[in-house]
mmCIF file of C-alpha atoms in Angstrom:
data_model
loop_
_atom_site.group_PDB
_atom_site.id
_atom_site.type_symbol
_atom_site.label_atom_id
_atom_site.label_comp_id
_atom_site.label_asym_id
_atom_site.label_seq_id
_atom_site.Cartn_x
_atom_site.Cartn_y
_atom_site.Cartn_z
ATOM 1 C CA MET A 12 285.096 28.264 73.529
ATOM 2 C CA ARG A 13 286.525 30.966 71.264
ATOM 3 C CA ILE A 14 284.696 34.287 71.268
ATOM 4 C CA ALA A 15 285.652 36.543 68.373
ATOM 5 C CA ARG A 16 284.918 39.759 70.257
ATOM 6 C CA THR A 17 284.803 40.648 73.918
ATOM 7 C CA LEU A 18 281.600 39.428 75.540
ATOM 8 C CA LEU A 19 280.303 41.660 78.292
ATOM 9 C CA THR A 20 277.778 39.498 80.058
ATOM 10 C CA GLY A 21 274.946 40.663 82.261
ATOM 11 C CA LEU A 22 272.440 43.455 82.027
ATOM 12 C CA GLY A 23 274.888 46.215 82.681
ATOM 13 C CA GLY A 24 277.482 45.258 80.077
ATOM 14 C CA LEU A 25 279.952 47.508 81.875
ATOM 15 C CA LEU A 26 283.711 47.277 82.067
ATOM 16 C CA ALA A 27 285.738 48.173 85.118
ATOM 17 C CA GLY A 28 285.421 51.882 85.602
ATOM 18 C CA GLY A 29 281.989 52.004 83.970
ATOM 19 C CA ALA A 30 283.095 52.651 80.379
ATOM 20 C CA LEU A 31 281.776 50.718 77.414
ATOM 21 C CA GLN A 32 284.292 49.699 74.775
ATOM 22 C CA ALA A 33 283.458 50.793 71.255
ATOM 23 C CA ALA A 34 281.709 48.094 69.230
ATOM 24 C CA SER A 35 281.986 45.536 72.027
ATOM 25 C CA LEU A 36 279.643 42.591 71.848
ATOM 26 C CA GLN A 37 277.442 42.315 74.919
ATOM 27 C CA GLU A 38 274.819 39.914 76.193
ATOM 28 C CA THR A 39 271.595 40.442 78.087
ATOM 29 C CA PRO A 40 269.075 37.974 79.528
ATOM 30 C CA LEU A 41 265.711 37.859 77.762
ATOM 31 C CA GLY A 42 262.509 35.875 77.954
ATOM 32 C CA GLN A 43 260.611 34.646 80.965
ATOM 33 C CA ASP A 44 263.000 34.616 83.935
ATOM 34 C CA GLY A 45 265.857 35.384 81.542
ATOM 35 C CA HIS A 46 265.910 31.829 80.204
ATOM 36 C CA TYR A 47 268.094 32.759 77.233
ATOM 37 C CA ARG A 48 270.661 35.417 76.426
ATOM 38 C CA LEU A 49 270.893 37.700 73.427
ATOM 39 C CA SER A 50 274.131 39.025 71.963
ATOM 40 C CA TYR A 51 273.932 42.664 70.865
ATOM 41 C CA TYR A 52 275.772 45.922 70.296
ATOM 42 C CA SER A 53 274.572 49.275 71.585
ATOM 43 C CA ASN A 54 275.588 52.918 71.615
ATOM 44 C CA GLN A 55 275.110 53.162 75.376
ATOM 45 C CA PRO A 56 275.691 50.563 78.089
ATOM 46 C CA LEU A 57 272.437 49.118 79.359
ATOM 47 C CA ALA A 58 271.832 49.906 82.991
ATOM 48 C CA ALA A 59 269.250 48.859 85.561
ATOM 49 C CA ALA A 60 267.450 52.163 84.989
ATOM 50 C CA MET A 61 267.813 54.574 82.065
ATOM 51 C CA PRO A 62 265.378 57.447 82.706
ATOM 52 C CA ALA A 63 266.981 59.752 80.118
ATOM 53 C CA ILE A 64 266.129 57.450 77.195
ATOM 54 C CA THR A 65 262.992 58.479 75.294
ATOM 55 C CA ARG A 66 263.477 56.477 72.086
ATOM 56 C CA VAL A 67 264.915 53.035 71.396
ATOM 57 C CA VAL A 68 265.940 52.040 67.870
ATOM 58 C CA ILE A 69 266.467 48.311 67.322
ATOM 59 C CA VAL A 70 268.376 47.859 64.061
ATOM 60 C CA VAL A 71 268.650 44.359 62.568
ATOM 61 C CA HIS A 72 271.621 43.374 60.422
ATOM 62 C CA GLY A 73 271.562 41.738 56.995
ATOM 63 C CA ILE A 74 272.598 38.333 55.715
ATOM 64 C CA LEU A 75 276.249 38.834 56.738
ATOM 65 C CA ARG A 76 275.210 38.981 60.408
ATOM 66 C CA ASP A 77 277.401 42.049 60.955
ATOM 67 C CA ALA A 78 275.496 43.725 63.762
ATOM 68 C CA ASP A 79 278.522 45.856 64.662
ATOM 69 C CA ARG A 80 278.386 47.495 61.232
ATOM 70 C CA SER A 81 274.636 47.994 61.543
ATOM 71 C CA LEU A 82 275.185 49.794 64.823
ATOM 72 C CA ALA A 83 277.897 51.971 63.265
ATOM 73 C CA SER A 84 275.584 52.888 60.373
ATOM 74 C CA ALA A 85 272.801 53.811 62.786
ATOM 75 C CA GLU A 86 275.171 55.851 64.968
ATOM 76 C CA SER A 87 276.361 57.831 61.951
ATOM 77 C CA ALA A 88 272.775 58.475 60.857
ATOM 78 C CA LEU A 89 271.811 59.562 64.371
ATOM 79 C CA ALA A 90 274.696 62.041 64.432
ATOM 80 C CA GLY A 91 273.396 63.530 61.182
ATOM 81 C CA SER A 92 269.884 63.968 62.506
ATOM 82 C CA GLY A 93 268.487 66.719 64.664
ATOM 83 C CA ALA A 94 267.663 64.304 67.471
ATOM 84 C CA ASP A 95 269.138 64.485 70.962
ATOM 85 C CA GLY A 96 271.625 61.621 70.741
ATOM 86 C CA GLY A 97 271.745 61.175 74.496
ATOM 87 C CA ALA A 98 268.032 60.344 74.576
ATOM 88 C CA VAL A 99 268.248 57.673 71.852
ATOM 89 C CA LEU A 100 269.332 54.132 72.639
ATOM 90 C CA LEU A 101 270.538 52.185 69.593
ATOM 91 C CA VAL A 102 270.553 48.407 69.884
ATOM 92 C CA ALA A 103 271.782 46.014 67.181
ATOM 93 C CA PRO A 104 270.899 42.404 68.069
ATOM 94 C CA GLN A 105 273.258 39.718 66.799
ATOM 95 C CA PHE A 106 271.472 36.733 65.270
ATOM 96 C CA TRP A 107 273.870 33.798 65.068
ATOM 97 C CA ASN A 108 273.650 30.760 62.826
ATOM 98 C CA GLU A 109 275.046 27.219 62.882
ATOM 99 C CA ALA A 110 278.287 28.276 61.213
ATOM 100 C CA ASP A 111 278.887 30.772 64.022
ATOM 101 C CA ALA A 112 278.195 28.091 66.621
ATOM 102 C CA LYS A 113 280.665 25.711 64.981
ATOM 103 C CA ALA A 114 283.251 28.508 64.956
ATOM 104 C CA GLY A 115 282.877 28.919 68.717
ATOM 105 C CA LYS A 116 281.303 32.372 68.590
ATOM 106 C CA VAL A 117 278.074 31.508 70.416
ATOM 107 C CA ALA A 118 277.805 31.332 74.200
ATOM 108 C CA PRO A 119 275.952 28.310 75.685
ATOM 109 C CA ALA A 120 272.765 30.169 76.672
ATOM 110 C CA THR A 121 272.543 32.080 73.380
ATOM 111 C CA PRO A 122 270.291 30.826 70.545
ATOM 112 C CA TYR A 123 271.360 30.320 66.954
ATOM 113 C CA TRP A 124 269.491 29.506 63.749
ATOM 114 C CA HIS A 125 269.874 27.355 60.657
ATOM 115 C CA LYS A 126 271.420 29.466 57.893
ATOM 116 C CA ALA A 127 269.272 32.622 57.464
ATOM 117 C CA GLY A 128 266.219 31.232 59.260
ATOM 118 C CA TRP A 129 266.472 34.051 61.800
ATOM 119 C CA SER A 130 265.428 36.502 59.037
ATOM 120 C CA LEU A 131 262.065 34.745 58.602
ATOM 121 C CA GLY A 132 261.056 34.165 62.206
ATOM 122 C CA TYR A 133 261.965 30.478 62.120
ATOM 123 C CA ASP A 134 262.621 28.507 65.282
ATOM 124 C CA SER A 135 266.210 28.362 66.489
ATOM 125 C CA GLY A 136 268.220 25.243 65.744
ATOM 126 C CA ASP A 137 269.898 24.949 69.132
ATOM 127 C CA GLY A 138 267.162 22.885 70.798
ATOM 128 C CA ARG A 139 265.216 25.847 72.205
ATOM 129 C CA ALA A 140 262.890 26.182 69.176
ATOM 130 C CA LEU A 141 262.904 29.932 69.833
ATOM 131 C CA SER A 142 261.482 32.059 67.025
ATOM 132 C CA SER A 143 263.590 35.062 66.112
ATOM 133 C CA PHE A 144 260.311 37.013 66.097
ATOM 134 C CA THR A 145 259.968 36.135 69.779
ATOM 135 C CA VAL A 146 263.416 37.640 70.350
ATOM 136 C CA ILE A 147 262.215 40.930 68.840
ATOM 137 C CA ASP A 148 259.072 40.733 70.993
ATOM 138 C CA ASP A 149 261.187 40.236 74.107
ATOM 139 C CA LEU A 150 263.421 43.179 73.220
ATOM 140 C CA VAL A 151 260.395 45.411 72.709
ATOM 141 C CA ARG A 152 258.947 44.345 76.062
ATOM 142 C CA LYS A 153 262.282 44.994 77.737
ATOM 143 C CA PHE A 154 262.472 48.563 76.486
ATOM 144 C CA ALA A 155 258.799 49.236 77.189
ATOM 145 C CA ASP A 156 259.276 48.310 80.860
ATOM 146 C CA PRO A 157 258.543 51.494 82.834
ATOM 147 C CA ALA A 158 260.706 50.364 85.738
ATOM 148 C CA ALA A 159 263.891 50.405 83.650
ATOM 149 C CA PHE A 160 262.898 52.806 80.856
ATOM 150 C CA PRO A 161 260.303 55.203 82.314
ATOM 151 C CA GLY A 162 260.956 57.877 79.680
ATOM 152 C CA VAL A 163 260.618 55.700 76.582
ATOM 153 C CA ARG A 164 257.763 56.821 74.334
ATOM 154 C CA ARG A 165 258.784 55.359 70.980
ATOM 155 C CA ILE A 166 260.376 52.046 70.012
ATOM 156 C CA VAL A 167 261.532 51.638 66.407
ATOM 157 C CA VAL A 168 262.349 48.264 64.864
ATOM 158 C CA ALA A 169 264.375 48.701 61.673
ATOM 159 C CA GLY A 170 266.180 46.431 59.254
ATOM 160 C CA HIS A 171 268.072 46.534 55.973
ATOM 161 C CA SER A 172 268.172 43.735 53.381
ATOM 162 C CA ALA A 173 267.659 40.406 55.212
ATOM 163 C CA GLY A 174 266.929 42.434 58.339
ATOM 164 C CA ALA A 175 264.214 44.235 56.387
ATOM 165 C CA GLN A 176 262.713 40.906 55.363
ATOM 166 C CA MET A 177 262.552 40.012 59.034
ATOM 167 C CA ILE A 178 261.020 43.288 60.186
ATOM 168 C CA SER A 179 258.338 43.432 57.476
ATOM 169 C CA ARG A 180 257.127 39.937 58.371
ATOM 170 C CA HIS A 181 257.371 40.498 62.117
ATOM 171 C CA ALA A 182 255.141 43.549 61.650
ATOM 172 C CA ALA A 183 252.506 41.282 60.110
ATOM 173 C CA PHE A 184 252.499 38.555 62.761
ATOM 174 C CA ASN A 185 253.360 40.015 66.156
ATOM 175 C CA THR A 186 250.869 40.817 68.891
ATOM 176 C CA VAL A 187 253.316 42.611 71.183
ATOM 177 C CA HIS A 188 252.512 45.794 69.225
ATOM 178 C CA ASP A 189 249.039 45.987 70.748
ATOM 179 C CA SER A 190 250.108 44.965 74.251
ATOM 180 C CA LEU A 191 252.347 47.951 75.028
ATOM 181 C CA ARG A 192 251.360 50.538 77.576
ATOM 182 C CA LYS A 193 249.388 53.416 76.089
ATOM 183 C CA ASN A 194 252.175 55.994 76.126
ATOM 184 C CA VAL A 195 254.630 53.784 74.181
ATOM 185 C CA SER A 196 254.275 53.414 70.402
ATOM 186 C CA LEU A 197 255.986 50.994 68.029
ATOM 187 C CA ARG A 198 257.210 51.822 64.532
ATOM 188 C CA TYR A 199 258.847 49.705 61.809
ATOM 189 C CA VAL A 200 261.363 50.792 59.157
ATOM 190 C CA VAL A 201 261.984 48.434 56.223
ATOM 191 C CA ALA A 202 264.864 49.209 53.831
ATOM 192 C CA ASN A 203 265.797 47.356 50.625
ATOM 193 C CA ALA A 204 264.186 44.024 51.455
ATOM 194 C CA GLY A 205 265.020 41.206 49.053
ATOM 195 C CA THR A 206 261.556 39.630 49.240
ATOM 196 C CA TYR A 207 258.163 40.513 50.670
ATOM 197 C CA MET A 208 255.267 38.511 52.029
ATOM 198 C CA TYR A 209 251.972 38.883 50.159
ATOM 199 C CA PHE A 210 248.697 38.754 52.061
ATOM 200 C CA THR A 211 246.691 37.072 49.300
ATOM 201 C CA GLY A 212 247.503 34.663 46.495
ATOM 202 C CA GLU A 213 247.057 37.377 43.872
ATOM 203 C CA ARG A 214 250.122 38.430 41.865
ATOM 204 C CA THR A 215 250.492 40.702 38.863
ATOM 205 C CA ALA A 216 252.605 38.098 37.049
ATOM 206 C CA ASP A 217 251.291 34.715 35.888
ATOM 207 C CA THR A 218 251.636 32.152 38.680
ATOM 208 C CA GLY A 219 250.794 29.082 36.606
ATOM 209 C CA ALA A 220 254.374 27.869 36.226
ATOM 210 C CA CYS A 221 255.250 28.442 39.882
ATOM 211 C CA PRO A 222 253.627 25.863 42.186
ATOM 212 C CA GLY A 223 253.892 26.703 45.870
ATOM 213 C CA TYR A 224 254.445 30.377 45.121
ATOM 214 C CA ASP A 225 252.138 31.453 47.971
ATOM 215 C CA ALA A 226 253.803 29.406 50.721
ATOM 216 C CA TYR A 227 255.599 31.280 53.487
ATOM 217 C CA LYS A 228 257.972 33.252 53.116
ATOM 218 C CA TYR A 229 256.352 34.645 49.953
ATOM 219 C CA GLY A 230 252.730 34.277 51.084
ATOM 220 C CA THR A 231 250.702 32.650 53.835
ATOM 221 C CA ALA A 232 248.954 29.723 52.130
ATOM 222 C CA SER A 233 251.110 27.276 54.110
ATOM 223 C CA PHE A 234 253.881 27.354 56.694
ATOM 224 C CA PRO A 235 256.886 25.088 57.287
ATOM 225 C CA ASP A 236 257.213 22.972 60.419
ATOM 226 C CA GLY A 237 260.064 25.169 61.621
ATOM 227 C CA PHE A 238 257.839 28.242 61.897
ATOM 228 C CA GLY A 239 256.324 27.923 65.346
ATOM 229 C CA TYR A 240 255.532 31.603 65.912
ATOM 230 C CA PRO A 241 251.742 32.102 66.277
ATOM 231 C CA HIS A 242 250.239 32.502 62.803
ATOM 232 C CA GLY A 243 246.642 31.330 63.035
ATOM 233 C CA GLN A 244 244.988 34.576 61.929
ATOM 234 C CA ALA A 245 242.888 34.697 58.786
ATOM 235 C CA PRO A 246 244.883 36.358 55.960
ATOM 236 C CA LEU A 247 242.699 39.459 55.698
ATOM 237 C CA GLU A 248 242.585 39.842 59.467
ATOM 238 C CA ARG A 249 246.369 39.748 59.430
ATOM 239 C CA PHE A 250 246.449 42.357 56.661
ATOM 240 C CA ARG A 251 244.136 44.733 58.506
ATOM 241 C CA ARG A 252 246.369 44.578 61.557
ATOM 242 C CA PHE A 253 249.456 45.144 59.399
ATOM 243 C CA ALA A 254 247.796 48.054 57.581
ATOM 244 C CA ALA A 255 247.051 49.785 60.874
ATOM 245 C CA ARG A 256 250.701 49.768 61.933
ATOM 246 C CA ASP A 257 253.199 52.577 61.407
ATOM 247 C CA ILE A 258 255.622 51.225 58.793
ATOM 248 C CA SER A 259 258.100 53.148 56.637
ATOM 249 C CA PHE A 260 259.333 51.399 53.502
ATOM 250 C CA LEU A 261 262.579 52.814 52.055
ATOM 251 C CA GLN A 262 263.767 51.703 48.623
ATOM 252 C CA GLY A 263 267.089 52.670 47.041
ATOM 253 C CA THR A 264 266.594 53.696 43.421
ATOM 254 C CA ASP A 265 269.929 52.102 42.461
ATOM 255 C CA ASP A 266 269.235 48.771 44.171
ATOM 256 C CA THR A 267 268.748 47.205 40.764
ATOM 257 C CA ARG A 268 271.161 44.271 40.681
ATOM 258 C CA PRO A 269 269.183 41.410 39.104
ATOM 259 C CA ALA A 270 268.537 38.128 40.853
ATOM 260 C CA THR A 271 270.780 36.382 38.326
ATOM 261 C CA ALA A 272 273.830 38.455 39.343
ATOM 262 C CA GLU A 273 276.190 37.792 42.224
ATOM 263 C CA GLY A 274 274.872 39.622 45.261
ATOM 264 C CA GLY A 275 271.424 39.884 43.730
ATOM 265 C CA PRO A 276 268.213 39.038 45.578
ATOM 266 C CA ASP A 277 266.437 35.692 45.855
ATOM 267 C CA GLY A 278 266.169 34.158 42.389
ATOM 268 C CA SER A 279 263.452 31.600 43.112
ATOM 269 C CA CYS A 280 260.321 31.410 40.990
ATOM 270 C CA ALA A 281 258.161 32.694 43.854
ATOM 271 C CA ALA A 282 260.450 35.672 44.451
ATOM 272 C CA LEU A 283 260.642 36.569 40.752
ATOM 273 C CA LEU A 284 256.858 36.930 40.608
ATOM 274 C CA GLY A 285 257.428 40.157 42.535
ATOM 275 C CA GLY A 286 260.119 41.457 40.185
ATOM 276 C CA ALA A 287 263.710 40.815 39.140
ATOM 277 C CA THR A 288 265.390 43.382 41.421
ATOM 278 C CA ARG A 289 264.937 44.651 44.957
ATOM 279 C CA LEU A 290 263.689 47.984 43.622
ATOM 280 C CA ALA A 291 261.113 46.306 41.377
ATOM 281 C CA ARG A 292 259.951 44.128 44.258
ATOM 282 C CA GLY A 293 259.551 47.097 46.563
ATOM 283 C CA VAL A 294 257.442 48.916 43.977
ATOM 284 C CA GLU A 295 255.293 45.849 43.273
ATOM 285 C CA HIS A 296 254.741 45.117 46.961
ATOM 286 C CA ALA A 297 253.672 48.714 47.593
ATOM 287 C CA ARG A 298 251.108 48.335 44.811
ATOM 288 C CA HIS A 299 249.864 45.108 46.395
ATOM 289 C CA LEU A 300 249.374 46.760 49.781
ATOM 290 C CA ARG A 301 247.637 49.829 48.353
ATOM 291 C CA ALA A 302 245.334 47.810 46.110
ATOM 292 C CA LEU A 303 244.391 45.449 48.926
ATOM 293 C CA ALA A 304 243.733 48.353 51.291
ATOM 294 C CA ARG A 305 241.417 49.987 48.745
ATOM 295 C CA ARG A 306 239.559 46.761 48.096
ATOM 296 C CA GLU A 307 239.122 45.945 51.781
ATOM 297 C CA GLY A 308 238.367 49.493 52.874
ATOM 298 C CA ALA A 309 241.369 49.456 55.202
ATOM 299 C CA SER A 310 243.348 52.524 56.176
ATOM 300 C CA LEU A 311 246.987 51.894 55.219
ATOM 301 C CA HIS A 312 249.350 53.620 57.652
ATOM 302 C CA SER A 313 252.503 52.757 55.698
ATOM 303 C CA GLN A 314 254.765 55.328 54.051
ATOM 304 C CA PHE A 315 256.725 54.494 50.888
ATOM 305 C CA HIS A 316 259.892 56.356 49.878
ATOM 306 C CA ARG A 317 262.462 56.176 47.088
ATOM 307 C CA VAL A 318 265.975 56.990 48.277
ATOM 308 C CA GLN A 319 267.543 58.716 45.302
ATOM 309 C CA GLY A 320 270.826 57.406 43.910
ATOM 310 C CA VAL A 321 271.399 54.787 46.601
ATOM 311 C CA GLY A 322 271.898 51.083 45.987
ATOM 312 C CA HIS A 323 272.161 48.205 48.443
ATOM 313 C CA ASP A 324 273.931 50.258 51.097
ATOM 314 C CA GLU A 325 272.700 50.212 54.693
ATOM 315 C CA GLY A 326 274.689 53.226 55.846
ATOM 316 C CA ARG A 327 273.467 55.468 53.035
ATOM 317 C CA MET A 328 269.876 54.287 53.459
ATOM 318 C CA TRP A 329 269.828 55.201 57.154
ATOM 319 C CA ALA A 330 271.493 58.549 56.366
ATOM 320 C CA ALA A 331 268.805 59.485 53.816
ATOM 321 C CA ALA A 332 266.563 62.482 54.402
ATOM 322 C CA CYS A 333 263.422 60.340 54.647
ATOM 323 C CA ALA A 334 264.976 57.968 57.205
ATOM 324 C CA ALA A 335 265.736 60.522 59.913
ATOM 325 C CA GLU A 336 262.203 61.136 61.151
ATOM 326 C CA PRO A 337 261.035 57.490 61.136
ATOM 327 C CA LEU A 338 264.195 56.360 62.902
ATOM 328 C CA PHE A 339 264.997 59.239 65.230
ATOM 329 C CA GLY A 340 261.908 61.435 65.387
ATOM 330 C CA ALA A 341 263.689 64.488 63.966
ATOM 331 C CA PRO A 342 264.627 65.746 60.483
ATOM 332 C CA LYS A 343 268.144 65.750 59.104
ATOM 333 C CA ARG A 344 270.489 68.282 60.657
ATOM 334 C CA ALA A 345 271.159 71.211 58.310
ATOM 335 C CA GLY A 346 274.215 70.484 56.201
ATOM 336 C CA ALA A 347 274.447 66.825 57.170
ATOM 337 C CA PRO A 348 275.159 64.505 54.226
ATOM 338 C CA GLY A 349 272.361 62.260 53.039
ATOM 339 C CA ALA A 350 270.460 61.253 49.933
ATOM 340 C CA ALA A 351 267.280 63.005 48.887
ATOM 341 C CA CYS A 352 264.000 61.109 48.748
ATOM 342 C CA ALA A 353 260.819 61.007 46.720
ATOM 343 C CA ALA A 354 257.497 59.257 47.080
ATOM 344 C CA LEU A 355 257.420 55.650 45.907
ATOM 345 C CA ASP A 356 254.451 55.578 43.530
#
């Protein structure tokens, strides 16, 4: 089997001499009894015990499945923040698809998904029927384990573009959030998502010419057979749980390429009900969440930010002034480059 990059198997992911090669692809066992393995990149080699780590940032790549670039973007943003870099573990999971498997990039015990199904929590297509949301759950549990990570107090799950689509939906469905030990908190950071999931069938635009508009991934009226992750909650119960979670939404003000253009967002009828561009969809979804919270008397713990002058650019989004605290727990370092932010009204 051909592996495009060096695979460092096992929990340690260490080379001879204990050094970790830059941007080397590693694997770690996950799940009950380590029944599958996850490919990932990280800024520090995982060890049996990492007592110095206080914060873990899991950053999910976009549609290109370039987790190495996502890690590099996060590392650059961390360097520009005021956080203690030695106390922050950055992990960029690599979600493979069938094309990667056919190209020989995927190890036998590692799951892969059909096309971009990983970004929606769909079951893997390798026979395991493993939801990509379950992979995130297992990563969170791993880093919340006091035996290996006794100092961890905050876990952040972040994503840009397709990764943001994944993280925003995972935040709505997962139950691992409420199962963590009391001194560990979980935060989500969603940047430039191409589509959003609505919690009710209500839309600002006319839905009459768009049958099925409220099916998952756009809503929750129905779910496909390939979505096996637990989703039996009533819609408003699901919303209340989502509203109570710490979520930062970041939207680039220049992410305005229309759905009809190359590189634009989803151009389906259901997606267009939320707007023609990623920026428009972020604004409309924020309105949906705020209006629903007011109507239901729910306290919405989400923050909404415009990142000024930035388009569909992961590195610049993570380097923005309003990304530093949600990601790293510290403001930007004085003089460090990064876009300014404003409230997303």
